[in-house]
Each structure stands twice: as structure tokens, then as C-alpha cells.
XYZ file of C-alpha atoms in Angstrom:
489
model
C -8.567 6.860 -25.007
C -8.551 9.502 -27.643
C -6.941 9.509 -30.744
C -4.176 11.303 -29.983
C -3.321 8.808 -26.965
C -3.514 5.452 -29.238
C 0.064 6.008 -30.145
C 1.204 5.957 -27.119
C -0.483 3.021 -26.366
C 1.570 -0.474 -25.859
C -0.248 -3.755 -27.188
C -0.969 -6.170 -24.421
C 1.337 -9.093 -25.492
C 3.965 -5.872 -24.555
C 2.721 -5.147 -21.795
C 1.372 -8.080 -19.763
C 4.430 -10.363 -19.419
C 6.815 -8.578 -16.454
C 3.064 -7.597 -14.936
C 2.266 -11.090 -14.646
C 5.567 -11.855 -12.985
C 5.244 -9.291 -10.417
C 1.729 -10.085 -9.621
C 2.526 -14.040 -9.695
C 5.165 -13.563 -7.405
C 3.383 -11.056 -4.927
C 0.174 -13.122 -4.596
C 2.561 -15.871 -3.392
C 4.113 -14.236 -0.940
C 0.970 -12.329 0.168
C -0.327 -16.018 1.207
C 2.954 -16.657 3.193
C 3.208 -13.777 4.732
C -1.058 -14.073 6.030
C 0.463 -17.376 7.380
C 2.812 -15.710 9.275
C 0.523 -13.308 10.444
C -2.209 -15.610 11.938
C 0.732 -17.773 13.404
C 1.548 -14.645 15.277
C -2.267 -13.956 16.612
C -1.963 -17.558 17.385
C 0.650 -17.230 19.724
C -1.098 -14.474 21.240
C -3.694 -16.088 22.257
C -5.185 -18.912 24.561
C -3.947 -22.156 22.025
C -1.359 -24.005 23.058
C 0.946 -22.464 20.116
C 4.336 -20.648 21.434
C 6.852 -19.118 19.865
C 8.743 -17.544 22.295
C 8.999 -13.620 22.012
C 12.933 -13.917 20.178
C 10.969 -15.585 17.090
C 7.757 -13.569 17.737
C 9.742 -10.025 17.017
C 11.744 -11.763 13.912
C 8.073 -12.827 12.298
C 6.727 -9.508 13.280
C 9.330 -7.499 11.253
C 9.372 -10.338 8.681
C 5.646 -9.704 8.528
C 5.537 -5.977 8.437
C 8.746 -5.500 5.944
C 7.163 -8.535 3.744
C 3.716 -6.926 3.155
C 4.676 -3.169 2.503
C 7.793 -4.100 0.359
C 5.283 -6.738 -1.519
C 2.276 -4.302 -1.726
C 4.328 -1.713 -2.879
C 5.647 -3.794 -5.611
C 2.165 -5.293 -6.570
C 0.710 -1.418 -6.426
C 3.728 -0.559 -8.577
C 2.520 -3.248 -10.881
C -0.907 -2.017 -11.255
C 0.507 1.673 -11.878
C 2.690 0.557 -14.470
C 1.042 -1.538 -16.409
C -2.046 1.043 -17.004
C 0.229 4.069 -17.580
C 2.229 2.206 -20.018
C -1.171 2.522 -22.265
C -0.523 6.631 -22.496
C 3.244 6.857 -22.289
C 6.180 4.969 -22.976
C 7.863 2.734 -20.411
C 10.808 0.983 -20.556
C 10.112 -3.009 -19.510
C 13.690 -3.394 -19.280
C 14.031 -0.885 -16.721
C 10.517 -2.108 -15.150
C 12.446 -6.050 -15.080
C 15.124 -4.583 -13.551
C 13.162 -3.450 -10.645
C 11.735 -6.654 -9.993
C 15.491 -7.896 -9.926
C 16.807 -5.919 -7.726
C 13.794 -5.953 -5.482
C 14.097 -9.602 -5.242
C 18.014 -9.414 -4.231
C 16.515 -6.866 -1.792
C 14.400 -9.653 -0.661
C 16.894 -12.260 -0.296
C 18.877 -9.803 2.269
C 15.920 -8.535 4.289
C 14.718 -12.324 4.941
C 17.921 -13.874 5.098
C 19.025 -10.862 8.303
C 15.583 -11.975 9.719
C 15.704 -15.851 9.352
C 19.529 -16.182 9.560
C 20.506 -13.261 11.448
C 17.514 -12.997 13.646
C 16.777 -9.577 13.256
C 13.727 -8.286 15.098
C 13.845 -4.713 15.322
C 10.351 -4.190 13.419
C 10.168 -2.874 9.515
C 10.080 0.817 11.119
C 13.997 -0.040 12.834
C 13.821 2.961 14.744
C 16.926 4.351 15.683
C 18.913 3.401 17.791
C 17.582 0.021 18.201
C 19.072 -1.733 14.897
C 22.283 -1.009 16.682
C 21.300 -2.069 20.033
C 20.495 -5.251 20.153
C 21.105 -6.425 23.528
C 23.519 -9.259 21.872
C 20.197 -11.150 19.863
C 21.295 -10.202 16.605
C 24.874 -8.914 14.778
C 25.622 -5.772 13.639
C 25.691 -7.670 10.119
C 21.834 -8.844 10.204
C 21.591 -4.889 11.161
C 23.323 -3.811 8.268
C 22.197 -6.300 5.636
C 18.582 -6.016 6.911
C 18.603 -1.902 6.438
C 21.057 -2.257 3.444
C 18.175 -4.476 1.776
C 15.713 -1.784 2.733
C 18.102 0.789 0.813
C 18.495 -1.356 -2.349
C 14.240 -1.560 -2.696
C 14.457 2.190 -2.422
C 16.961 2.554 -5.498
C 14.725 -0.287 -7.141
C 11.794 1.643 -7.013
C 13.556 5.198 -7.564
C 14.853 3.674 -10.856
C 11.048 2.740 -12.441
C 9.948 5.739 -11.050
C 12.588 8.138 -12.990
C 11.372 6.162 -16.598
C 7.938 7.094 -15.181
C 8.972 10.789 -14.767
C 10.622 10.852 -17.895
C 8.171 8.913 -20.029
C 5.016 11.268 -18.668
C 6.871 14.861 -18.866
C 7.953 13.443 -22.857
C 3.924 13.048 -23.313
C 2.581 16.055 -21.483
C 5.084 18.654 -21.032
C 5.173 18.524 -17.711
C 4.737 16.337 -14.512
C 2.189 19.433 -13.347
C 0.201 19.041 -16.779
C -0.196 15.409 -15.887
C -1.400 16.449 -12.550
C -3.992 18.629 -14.277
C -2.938 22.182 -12.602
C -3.603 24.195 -16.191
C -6.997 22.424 -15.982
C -7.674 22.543 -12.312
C -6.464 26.787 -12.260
C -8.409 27.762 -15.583
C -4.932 27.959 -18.076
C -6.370 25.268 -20.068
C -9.985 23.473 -20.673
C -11.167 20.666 -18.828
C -10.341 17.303 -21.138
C -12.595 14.637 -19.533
C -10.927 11.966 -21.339
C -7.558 13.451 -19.712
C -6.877 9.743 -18.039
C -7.274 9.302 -14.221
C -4.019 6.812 -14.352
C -1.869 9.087 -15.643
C -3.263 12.054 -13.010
C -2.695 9.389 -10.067
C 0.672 8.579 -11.173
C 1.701 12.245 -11.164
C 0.504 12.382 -7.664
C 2.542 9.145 -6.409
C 5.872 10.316 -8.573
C 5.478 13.668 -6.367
C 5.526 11.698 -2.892
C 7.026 8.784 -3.334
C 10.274 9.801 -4.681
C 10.320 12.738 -1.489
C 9.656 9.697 0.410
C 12.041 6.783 -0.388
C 14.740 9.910 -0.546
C 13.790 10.605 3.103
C 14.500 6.924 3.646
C 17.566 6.811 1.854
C 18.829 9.529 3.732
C 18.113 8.275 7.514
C 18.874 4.521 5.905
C 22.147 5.955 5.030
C 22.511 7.658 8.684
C 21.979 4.235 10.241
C 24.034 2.376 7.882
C 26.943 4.990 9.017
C 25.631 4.486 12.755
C 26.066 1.010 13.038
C 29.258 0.938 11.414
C 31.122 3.814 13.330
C 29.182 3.983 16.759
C 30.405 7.563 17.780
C 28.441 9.419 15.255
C 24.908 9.328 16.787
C 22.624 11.605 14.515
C 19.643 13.290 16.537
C 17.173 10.220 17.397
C 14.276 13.127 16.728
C 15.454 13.763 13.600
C 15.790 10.314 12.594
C 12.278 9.446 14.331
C 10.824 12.325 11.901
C 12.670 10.896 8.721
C 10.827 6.966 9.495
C 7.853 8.075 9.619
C 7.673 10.373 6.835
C 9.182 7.716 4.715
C 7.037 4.753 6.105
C 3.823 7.197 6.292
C 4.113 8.493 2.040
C 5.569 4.916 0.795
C 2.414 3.087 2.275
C 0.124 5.844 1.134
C 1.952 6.048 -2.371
C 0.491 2.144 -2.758
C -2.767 2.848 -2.043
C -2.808 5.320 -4.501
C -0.546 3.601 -6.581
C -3.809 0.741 -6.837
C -6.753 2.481 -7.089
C -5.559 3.156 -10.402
C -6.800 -0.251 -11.077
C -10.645 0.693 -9.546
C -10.624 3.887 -11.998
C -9.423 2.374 -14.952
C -11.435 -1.624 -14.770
C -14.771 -0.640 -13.237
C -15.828 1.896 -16.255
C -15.142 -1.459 -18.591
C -17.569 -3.343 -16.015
C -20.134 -0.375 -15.813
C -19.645 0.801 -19.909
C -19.745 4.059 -18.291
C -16.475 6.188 -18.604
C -14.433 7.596 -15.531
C -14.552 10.985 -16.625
C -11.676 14.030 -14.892
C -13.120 17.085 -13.531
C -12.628 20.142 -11.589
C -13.413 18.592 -8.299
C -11.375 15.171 -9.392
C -8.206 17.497 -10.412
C -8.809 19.530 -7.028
C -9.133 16.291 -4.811
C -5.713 14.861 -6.043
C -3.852 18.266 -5.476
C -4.764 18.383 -1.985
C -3.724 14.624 -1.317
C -0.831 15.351 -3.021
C 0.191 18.074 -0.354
C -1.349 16.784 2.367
C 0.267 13.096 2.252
C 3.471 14.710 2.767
C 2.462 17.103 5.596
C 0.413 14.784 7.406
C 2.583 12.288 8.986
C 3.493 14.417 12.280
C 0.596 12.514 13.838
C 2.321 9.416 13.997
C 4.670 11.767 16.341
C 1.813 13.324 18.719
C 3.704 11.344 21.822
C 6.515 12.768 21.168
C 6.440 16.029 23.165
C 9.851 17.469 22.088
C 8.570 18.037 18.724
C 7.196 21.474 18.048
C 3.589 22.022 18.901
C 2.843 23.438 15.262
C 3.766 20.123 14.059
C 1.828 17.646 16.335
C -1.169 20.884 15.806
C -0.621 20.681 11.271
C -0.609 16.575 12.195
C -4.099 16.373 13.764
C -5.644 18.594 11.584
C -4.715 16.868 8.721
C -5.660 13.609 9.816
C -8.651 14.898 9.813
C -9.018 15.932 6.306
C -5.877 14.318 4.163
C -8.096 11.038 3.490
C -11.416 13.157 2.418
C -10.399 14.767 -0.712
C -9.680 11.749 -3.303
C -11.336 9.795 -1.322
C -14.807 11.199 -1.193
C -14.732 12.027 -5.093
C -13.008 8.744 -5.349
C -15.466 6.126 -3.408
C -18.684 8.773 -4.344
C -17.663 8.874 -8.343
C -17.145 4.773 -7.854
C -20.867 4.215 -6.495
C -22.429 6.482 -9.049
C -20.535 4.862 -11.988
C -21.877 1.278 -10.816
C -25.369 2.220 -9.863
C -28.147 0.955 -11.863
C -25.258 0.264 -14.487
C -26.266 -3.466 -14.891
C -22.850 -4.239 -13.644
C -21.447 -7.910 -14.079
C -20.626 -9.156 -10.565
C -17.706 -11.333 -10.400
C -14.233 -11.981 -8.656
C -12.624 -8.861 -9.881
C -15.902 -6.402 -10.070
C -16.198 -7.843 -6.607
C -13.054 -7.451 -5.195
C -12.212 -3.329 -6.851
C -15.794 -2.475 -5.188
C -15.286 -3.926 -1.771
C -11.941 -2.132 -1.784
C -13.644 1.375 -2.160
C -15.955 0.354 0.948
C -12.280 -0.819 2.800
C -10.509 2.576 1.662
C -13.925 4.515 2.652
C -14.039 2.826 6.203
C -10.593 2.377 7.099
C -10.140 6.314 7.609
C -12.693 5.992 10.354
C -10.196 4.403 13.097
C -7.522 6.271 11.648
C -9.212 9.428 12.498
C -10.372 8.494 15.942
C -6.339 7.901 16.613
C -5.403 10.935 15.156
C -7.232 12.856 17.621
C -4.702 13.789 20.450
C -6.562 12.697 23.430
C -7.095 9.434 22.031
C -3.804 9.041 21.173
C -2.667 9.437 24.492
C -4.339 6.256 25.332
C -5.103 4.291 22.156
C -1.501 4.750 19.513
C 0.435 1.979 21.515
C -2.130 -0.492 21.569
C -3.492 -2.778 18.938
C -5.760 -0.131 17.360
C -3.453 1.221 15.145
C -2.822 -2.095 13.756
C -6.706 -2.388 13.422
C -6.801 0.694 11.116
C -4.022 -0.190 8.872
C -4.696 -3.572 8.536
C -8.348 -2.062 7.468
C -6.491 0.253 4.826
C -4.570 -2.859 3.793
C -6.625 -5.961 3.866
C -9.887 -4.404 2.844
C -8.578 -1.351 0.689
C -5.364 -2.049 -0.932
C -5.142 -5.626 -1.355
C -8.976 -5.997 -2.877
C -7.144 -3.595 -5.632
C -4.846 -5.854 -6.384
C -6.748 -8.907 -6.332
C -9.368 -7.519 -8.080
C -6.771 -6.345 -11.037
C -4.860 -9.567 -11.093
C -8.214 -11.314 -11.535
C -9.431 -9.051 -13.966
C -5.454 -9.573 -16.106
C -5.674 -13.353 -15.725
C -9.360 -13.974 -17.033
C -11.563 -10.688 -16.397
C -12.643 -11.663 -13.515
C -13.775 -15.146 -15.402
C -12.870 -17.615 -12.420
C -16.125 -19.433 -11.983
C -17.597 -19.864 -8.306
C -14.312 -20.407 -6.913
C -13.185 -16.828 -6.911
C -17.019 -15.337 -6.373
C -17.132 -17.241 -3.238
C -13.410 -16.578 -2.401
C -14.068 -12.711 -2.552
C -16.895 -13.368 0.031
C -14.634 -15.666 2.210
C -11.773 -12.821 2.340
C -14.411 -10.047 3.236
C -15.269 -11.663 6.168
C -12.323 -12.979 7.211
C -10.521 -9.752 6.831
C -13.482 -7.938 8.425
C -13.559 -10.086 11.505
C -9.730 -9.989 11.435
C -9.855 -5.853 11.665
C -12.946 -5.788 14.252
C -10.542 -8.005 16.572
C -7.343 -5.465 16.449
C -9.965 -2.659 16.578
C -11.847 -4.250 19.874
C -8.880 -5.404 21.387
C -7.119 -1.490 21.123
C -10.424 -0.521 22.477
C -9.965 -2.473 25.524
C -6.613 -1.447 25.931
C -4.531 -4.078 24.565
C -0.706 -3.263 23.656
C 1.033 -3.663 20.687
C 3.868 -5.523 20.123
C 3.865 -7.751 22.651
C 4.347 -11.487 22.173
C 2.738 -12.476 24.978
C -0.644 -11.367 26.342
C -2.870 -11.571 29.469
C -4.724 -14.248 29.788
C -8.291 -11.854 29.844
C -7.367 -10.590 26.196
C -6.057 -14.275 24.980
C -9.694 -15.199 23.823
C -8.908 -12.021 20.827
C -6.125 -13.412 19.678
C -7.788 -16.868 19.242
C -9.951 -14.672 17.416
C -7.560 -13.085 15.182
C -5.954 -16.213 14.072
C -9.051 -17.813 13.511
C -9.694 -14.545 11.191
C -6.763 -14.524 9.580
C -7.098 -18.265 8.776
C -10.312 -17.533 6.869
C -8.444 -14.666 4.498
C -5.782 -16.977 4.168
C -8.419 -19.349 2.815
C -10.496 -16.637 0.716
C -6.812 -15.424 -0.697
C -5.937 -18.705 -1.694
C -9.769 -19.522 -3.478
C -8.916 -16.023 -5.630
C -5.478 -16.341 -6.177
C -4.993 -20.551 -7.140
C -7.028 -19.755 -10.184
C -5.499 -16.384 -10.976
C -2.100 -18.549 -10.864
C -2.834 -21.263 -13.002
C -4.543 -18.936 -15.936
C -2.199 -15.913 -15.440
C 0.711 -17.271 -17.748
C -1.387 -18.229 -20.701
C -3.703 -15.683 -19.708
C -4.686 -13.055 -22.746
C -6.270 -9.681 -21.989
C -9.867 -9.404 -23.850
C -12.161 -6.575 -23.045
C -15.036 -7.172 -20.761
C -18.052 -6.792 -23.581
C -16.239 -9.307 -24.960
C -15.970 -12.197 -22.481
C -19.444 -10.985 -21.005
């Protein structure tokens, strides 16, 4: 930080305490929600454990609307809490987030476990309002109503954000680096990486959760007044670019955490340059052009669209991620790095973000699509993004906040546990898309059973490596007080 930046700065004992409740409350939820998902590959597969597909479909949306609404608030965590050491954030604001998210909460589950809600996190129109009589048009509303309250949650953090960074640098485009990136103005290598990420998610994610507001609002108005029926293409378009730039905003959202806790780790600094300013401006546009190929079975969209989608799949994961997962390696090689829970964890979510684009390219192509997007491949890839990228981000930060990284063999060991569970747990969605195995079905074939034995088993062993890292983090993280690493090394 340079000297001009250490006023901005906001001591720790500031900082920490509405961090700490976020990430306290997120890693316990995390571990229910893995429960729920290896109950679910249980029931799947040869063991005698059934469900029955009514309760299958109301974990599977409790599953998928759990973990992105929790990620996102655990990535929103991360972004915070570094930012607030260059600008000025309002914790109040920040506290008030976490309260309304948490009402949110309350809604979503409550229209899941009390209404029985099961029309997936995605509630594609029409389905929320045909339900075929298994659930009221009030779980309907309160379940997308929640969704719309977490929107105005997060738009409310993000506007301090906005406010708090354009105060400090002018500009939400001098944050991004443009002067830099276009000549205008010299390249400052100690401009901070946090703040150029941030710029990037504030650009996305408030385009995205309006896009959900808007077709949450449309389905709201749906359910209550049946007659007005809005284009289902139209709505179709809005889900996806809102699900597509929320989840991506949260990846990008954490990896703050890898650029801003491995240079402590390494002693080497995380420097901006040309290529770094260049990488984020083309993620920036490409995340919100790129989510057509979610859409490439959709054949009444326009072919420039489902053309622009495959490209871009293609490319939109290269740019920060190649300067990204490149700049990471170099900064820890032959550094004398410190291995341990949370050095662990940040570097085995590079090699998660790094790999995960692999599958997600192979189903962006169109002739695999055809014959790979509705089977359990596409979970494969995101739970790659997820499991090995994103959540390793998290981990890794909330270990490094409660005790840098300081938990003994416990958490060393539970970082190895959770990379092979949650590789093993990937490998089985991946193989069992490969062989042609649908998606979203409660019940399968007896010849693909023997994977979803597999998959719980999987998911059992990151439920166990989550709970090795996260028990610790839990019992130090109240009392816990931030020292640097050359300190506690």
C-alpha cells in the first residue's frame, strides 16, 4: 500500500467483526448444504436410500439456491473486507446486507421446506406458476420474492462500494485501470488488484441482479395475475444472464482473496500491469456477452447470438485467468512459500479455476451441446468451478482471517481430504455426462446407479475435509486477531 492509500485504510478491529459473521455463518451452511448434496447422489444411486422425486426436486433447488446465495455472500465477504483497506465502506450498510440476506433466507427455505417448492434455483418461467398442484402459488411467490429481496441486499453494499471507490479514484473506469491500460496515465504497479477486481464485479453484477429483478418482478406479476404471460424467450434470456454474471461475479468476487494473501505468503508483491489491466477489461465485457451459450438449444434465438455464445466460451475464461493462475505460479515459485491450510487451499483454487474451464469449454461447443448440456456434465463443470475454484478461496481466506492459516495438522490434512473428495466428486458428474446420464432426475437406471454411489461417497469425503478446515476456523474466528504472516511464521 502506498502512502497515499494508508488513509484510506480501516484498522482490523474495524474491519474484521461483520466479516467474521458472514464467513461464520456461510461455512455453516456450506456443510449443510454438502449434506444435502451427497444425500441427493445417494438417492441416485444403488443404496437403499429413497427420497422420492417430490423431496428430491425440493433438496435440489434447496441445494442450488443455498450454495449460490451463500457463495455469493461469502465472495461478497472476501471483496469487502479487502477493499475496505483502500476506500471507505460503510459496516452499517455492509450489516444490513447480511440482515436482509438472512430474512431472504428464512423465505427461500421456508417456500422449500414448508411450501415444497421444487422448481430449481433457475425457476424458469412458467414453471413457478405451474405446479401441477405440488406446491401454492404462495411458496411460488415467497420463494422468488426471497430471491428479489437478496438482489436489493446485495444492490445496497454494492452502491456504498460504487460510491466509496469513485470518492477515492475519480471514477469507477480509473479503478478499472482504463487511463493506465489506453496510455492517459502511467502504469502504478502498486495500483491494488482488489480494488481493479471490484470495479470489474460492480460493472456486472449490478447489470446482473437488475436483469433478475426485472424478470423476478415479471414472475412475481405472472403468478399473481395469470393473463399477463411475458415472452417465455425473453424471460429464458433474462435467467440466464442473471444466473450466468451473479455466479461469475463470485468467482471474481474471491480471487481477490488469492491476489491479495499469497504475496504475504510469497513476500513477493502482486504487482498491476498492462496485460493484468487488459485481462480484466475483456472479462469484464465478455461475462456479460457470454451467457447465450447456456441458450444454444434453443433454436428460436437468433443465430448471431448462439454464434457470439460459442465463441466466447471459448475465450471469456482465458483472459484473467491465464494472467491470473500464470502470475499466481510465478509469484510462489522458488519463493520459499509456507505451506499451510490457507496457502494450501488459495493455490489449489487457481488449479480448480484453471481446470474447471476445460469441461466448460467442451459444452460450449455446439455439437456437444446437442448431446452433453442436459446431462450431468454441466453439473460436473460447475461443481469444478465451485468446489475446487471458488470455495478453496474462501476457505483459504477464512483460514488465513481466523489464524493465518495457523490450524495445526487438522486443517493441512483437511485441505488434502477436500481435494480429493471434491476431485473424485467432479470426475463422477463429468464421467457420468460422458456416458450420457441426465440431469435432474431423481431416479436413475440401474447401469449408472454404481456413479451415484460414487458421488455420495465423494461428497461424504468433502463434507469431511470441509468440516477438518472449517471446526477450527470456527472456534478461533471470534477471538481471532489478524497478524501479518512474517509475523506468525
Amino acid at each position: 500500500m502506498t502512502a497515499s492509500e494508508l488513509e484510506y485504510a480501516t484498522p482490523d478491529t474495524q474491519r474484521t467483526p461483520v466479516v467474521k459473521l458472514y464467513l461464520g455463518i456461510g461455512l455453516l451452511v456450506f456443510a449443510g448444504l454438502m449434506l444435502v448434496g451427497a444425500l441427493m447422489r445417494a438417492a441416485q444411486g444403488a443404496t437403499t436410500i429413497s427420497i422420492g422425486p417430490e423431496v428430491f426436486y425440493q433438496l435440489m433447488t434447496l441445494h442450488g439456491a443455498g450454495m449460490v446465495g451463500t457463495a455469493g455472500l461469502a465472495a461478497l465477504a472476501v471483496n469487502w473486507y479487502f477493499l475496505s483497506k483502500y476506500v471507505r465502506l460503510n459496516q452499517k450498510i455492509f450489516l444490513g446486507t447480511l440482515v436482509l440476506s438472512l430474512v431472504a433466507v428464512v423465505m427461500i427455505v421456508g417456500s422449500i421446506l414448508i411450501g415444497k417448492f421444487a422448481a430449481g434455483w433457475t425457476f424458469l418461467y412458467p414453471l413457478p406458476a405451474t405446479s401441477l398442484g405440488l406446491w401454492s402459488k404462495g411458496a411460488a411467490l415467497t420463494f422468488v420474492g426471497g430471491l428479489l429481496l437478496l438482489g436489493v441486499a446485495f444492490l445496497l453494499v454494492y452502491l456504498d462500494m460504487g460510491i466509496a471507490i469513485v470518492r477515492r479514484y475519480g471514477s469507477i473506469a480509473r479503478a478499472l485501470g482504463l487511463p493506465m491500460l489506453f496510455g492517459r496515465e502511467p502504469i502504478d504497479p502498486t495500483h491494488p488488484p482488489a480494488v481493479v477486481a471490484s470495479a470489474m464485479v460492480l460493472i456486472v453484477n449490478v447489470a446482473g441482479i437488475a436483469a433478475g429483478a426485472i424478470v423476478l418482478i415479471m414472475t412475481i406479476l405472472h403468478l399473481i395475475y395469470p393473463p399477463l404471460a411475458p415472452d417465455a424467450l425473453l424471460m429464458k434470456n433474462l435467467i440466464y444472464f442473471f444466473g450466468h454474471v451473479f455466479i461469475n461475479a463470485t468467482i471474481y468476487s474471491a480471487v481477490i482473496a488469492v491476489y491479495e494473501i499469497l504475496p504475504l505468503y510469497a513476500r513477493r508483491p502482486w504487482t498491476v500491469s498492462r496485460p493484468f489491466l487488459a485481462a480484466w477489461l475483456a472479462v469484464t465485457l465478455m461475462v456479460l456477452a457470454v451467457y447465450p451459450h447456456h441458450l444454444l438449444m434453443d433454436f428460436a434465438m437468433p443465430s448471431w447470438m448462439a454464434i457470439m455464445g460459442q465463441i466466447l466460451s471459448y475465450t471469456s475464461g482465458i483472459p484473467v485467468l491465464v494472467v491470473t493462475a500464470f502470475s499466481g505460479l510465478m509469484l510462489v515459485y522458488r519463493s520459499g512459500i509456507r505451506w499451510d491450510a490457507a496457502s494450501s487451499l488459495l493455490v489449489l483454487s487457481l488449479f480448480g479455476w484453471a481446470v474447471g474451464i476445460v469441461p466448460a469449454v467442451i459444452d460450449g461447443m455446439i455439437n456437444v451441446n446437442l448431446v452433453m448440456h442436459n446431462t450431468l456434465w454441466v453439473p460436473g463443470h460447475f461443481h469444478f468451478y465451485l468446489l475446487l475454484g471458488l470455495l478453496p478461496m474462501v476457505l483459504g481466506f477464512a483460514s488465513y482471517l481466523s489464524a493465518n492459516g495457523q490450524q495445526g495438522r487438522t486443517g493441512r490434512v483437511g485441505a488434502m481430504v477436500y481435494a480429493v473428495g471434491a476431485t473424485l466428486l467432479c470426475l463422477s458428474f463429468l464421467v457420468s455426462g460422458a456416458l450420457s446420464v441426465p440431469r435432474r432426475f431423481a431416479v436413475h437406471e440401474e447401469s449408472w446407479q454404481w456413479l451415484g454411489d460414487v458421488g455420495a461417497l465423494s461428497g461424504g469425503i468433502v463434507l469431511v475435509g470441509t468440516l477438518m478446515i472449517a471446526v477450527p476456523i470456527l472456534l478461533k474466528l471470534p477471538r481471532a486477531r489478524l497478524a501479518s504472516i512474517s509475523e506468525s511464521g
